PDB file of C-alpha atoms in Angstrom:
ATOM      1  CA  UNK A 177      84.110  79.331  72.341  1.00  0.00           C
ATOM      2  CA  UNK A 178      83.626  81.412  75.468  1.00  0.00           C
ATOM      3  CA  UNK A 179      86.677  82.461  77.482  1.00  0.00           C
ATOM      4  CA  UNK A 180      86.787  83.937  80.975  1.00  0.00           C
ATOM      5  CA  UNK A 181      89.896  85.442  82.571  1.00  0.00           C
ATOM      6  CA  UNK A 182      90.862  86.987  85.893  1.00  0.00           C
ATOM      7  CA  UNK A 183      93.985  89.178  85.984  1.00  0.00           C
ATOM      8  CA  UNK A 184      95.998  91.202  88.461  1.00  0.00           C
ATOM      9  CA  UNK A 185      98.248  94.010  87.276  1.00  0.00           C
ATOM     10  CA  UNK A 186     101.299  95.924  88.492  1.00  0.00           C
ATOM     11  CA  UNK A 187     102.720  99.081  86.922  1.00  0.00           C
ATOM     12  CA  UNK A 188     104.392 102.428  87.536  1.00  0.00           C
ATOM     13  CA  UNK A 189     103.596 105.808  85.968  1.00  0.00           C
ATOM     14  CA  UNK A 190     106.465 107.556  84.181  1.00  0.00           C
ATOM     15  CA  UNK A 191     105.587 111.022  82.875  1.00  0.00           C
ATOM     16  CA  UNK A 192     102.522 110.397  80.620  1.00  0.00           C
ATOM     17  CA  UNK A 193     103.213 106.661  80.263  1.00  0.00           C
ATOM     18  CA  UNK A 194     101.872 103.838  82.421  1.00  0.00           C
ATOM     19  CA  UNK A 195     103.621 100.578  81.511  1.00  0.00           C
ATOM     20  CA  UNK A 196     102.397  97.512  83.357  1.00  0.00           C
ATOM     21  CA  UNK A 197     102.279  93.738  83.315  1.00  0.00           C
ATOM     22  CA  UNK A 198      99.249  91.602  84.055  1.00  0.00           C
ATOM     23  CA  UNK A 199      98.956  87.901  84.804  1.00  0.00           C
ATOM     24  CA  UNK A 200      96.179  85.568  85.774  1.00  0.00           C
ATOM     25  CA  UNK A 201      94.078  82.527  85.012  1.00  0.00           C
ATOM     26  CA  UNK A 202      91.916  81.862  81.972  1.00  0.00           C
ATOM     27  CA  UNK A 203      89.195  79.287  81.251  1.00  0.00           C
ATOM     28  CA  UNK A 204      87.917  78.238  77.832  1.00  0.00           C
ATOM     29  CA  UNK A 205      85.460  75.430  77.313  1.00  0.00           C
ATOM     30  CA  UNK A 206      86.241  73.930  80.723  1.00  0.00           C
ATOM     31  CA  UNK A 207      90.039  74.032  80.233  1.00  0.00           C
ATOM     32  CA  UNK A 208      91.986  76.129  82.731  1.00  0.00           C
ATOM     33  CA  UNK A 209      95.184  77.887  81.734  1.00  0.00           C
ATOM     34  CA  UNK A 210      97.147  81.048  82.301  1.00  0.00           C
ATOM     35  CA  UNK A 211      97.317  84.505  80.749  1.00  0.00           C
ATOM     36  CA  UNK A 212     100.007  87.207  80.706  1.00  0.00           C
ATOM     37  CA  UNK A 213      99.965  90.709  79.223  1.00  0.00           C
ATOM     38  CA  UNK A 214     102.331  93.613  78.647  1.00  0.00           C
ATOM     39  CA  UNK A 215     100.542  96.953  78.393  1.00  0.00           C
ATOM     40  CA  UNK A 216     101.451 100.599  77.858  1.00  0.00           C
ATOM     41  CA  UNK A 217      98.935 103.375  78.498  1.00  0.00           C
ATOM     42  CA  UNK A 218      99.779 106.848  77.169  1.00  0.00           C
ATOM     43  CA  UNK A 219      97.913 110.018  78.143  1.00  0.00           C
ATOM     44  CA  UNK A 220      97.650 111.884  74.837  1.00  0.00           C
ATOM     45  CA  UNK A 221      95.798 114.684  76.655  1.00  0.00           C
ATOM     46  CA  UNK A 222      94.159 114.976  80.096  1.00  0.00           C
ATOM     47  CA  UNK A 223      91.073 113.293  78.624  1.00  0.00           C
ATOM     48  CA  UNK A 224      92.359 110.980  75.853  1.00  0.00           C
ATOM     49  CA  UNK A 225      94.318 107.768  76.556  1.00  0.00           C
ATOM     50  CA  UNK A 226      95.926 105.433  74.015  1.00  0.00           C
ATOM     51  CA  UNK A 227      96.533 101.809  75.081  1.00  0.00           C
ATOM     52  CA  UNK A 228      98.787  99.216  73.393  1.00  0.00           C
ATOM     53  CA  UNK A 229      98.459  95.653  74.736  1.00  0.00           C
ATOM     54  CA  UNK A 230     100.054  92.280  73.998  1.00  0.00           C
ATOM     55  CA  UNK A 231      98.376  89.223  75.584  1.00  0.00           C
ATOM     56  CA  UNK A 232      99.401  85.570  75.592  1.00  0.00           C
ATOM     57  CA  UNK A 233      96.886  82.890  76.673  1.00  0.00           C
ATOM     58  CA  UNK A 234      97.928  79.274  77.233  1.00  0.00           C
ATOM     59  CA  UNK A 235      95.049  76.820  77.636  1.00  0.00           C
ATOM     60  CA  UNK A 236      97.279  73.727  77.818  1.00  0.00           C
ATOM     61  CA  UNK A 237      95.994  70.566  76.149  1.00  0.00           C
ATOM     62  CA  UNK A 238      92.617  71.247  74.532  1.00  0.00           C
ATOM     63  CA  UNK A 239      90.966  68.123  73.056  1.00  0.00           C
ATOM     64  CA  UNK A 240      94.373  66.719  72.076  1.00  0.00           C
ATOM     65  CA  UNK A 241      95.751  70.021  70.737  1.00  0.00           C
ATOM     66  CA  UNK A 242      98.054  72.534  72.395  1.00  0.00           C
ATOM     67  CA  UNK A 243      95.922  75.667  72.565  1.00  0.00           C
ATOM     68  CA  UNK A 244      97.607  79.087  72.763  1.00  0.00           C
ATOM     69  CA  UNK A 245      96.628  82.535  71.530  1.00  0.00           C
ATOM     70  CA  UNK A 246      98.605  85.751  71.093  1.00  0.00           C
ATOM     71  CA  UNK A 247      96.737  89.031  70.721  1.00  0.00           C
ATOM     72  CA  UNK A 248      97.954  92.564  70.023  1.00  0.00           C
ATOM     73  CA  UNK A 249      95.492  95.442  70.422  1.00  0.00           C
ATOM     74  CA  UNK A 250      95.516  99.219  70.172  1.00  0.00           C
ATOM     75  CA  UNK A 251      92.700 101.116  71.892  1.00  0.00           C
ATOM     76  CA  UNK A 252      91.735 104.669  72.667  1.00  0.00           C
ATOM     77  CA  UNK A 253      89.750 105.898  75.654  1.00  0.00           C
ATOM     78  CA  UNK A 254      88.054 109.175  76.476  1.00  0.00           C
ATOM     79  CA  UNK A 255      87.501 110.442  80.048  1.00  0.00           C
ATOM     80  CA  UNK A 256      84.263 112.297  80.643  1.00  0.00           C
TER      81      UNK A 256
END
């Protein structure tokens, strides 16, 4: 099942942390829904960033079933 989402985000940097919220629309198999995320970026060093993200997707009624997903992820990024 292919999903496509479009999000906008708003946040504010506090020391080495960047907490922000994101919200938008999501489409899966022709069903439109909404998505919302809470995210915290942390600058471990000037070049390494750790990201923790919680995302909720609500696709509404999907072939007679209420379709929702909750995802938690932890990522790391490196700036070149």
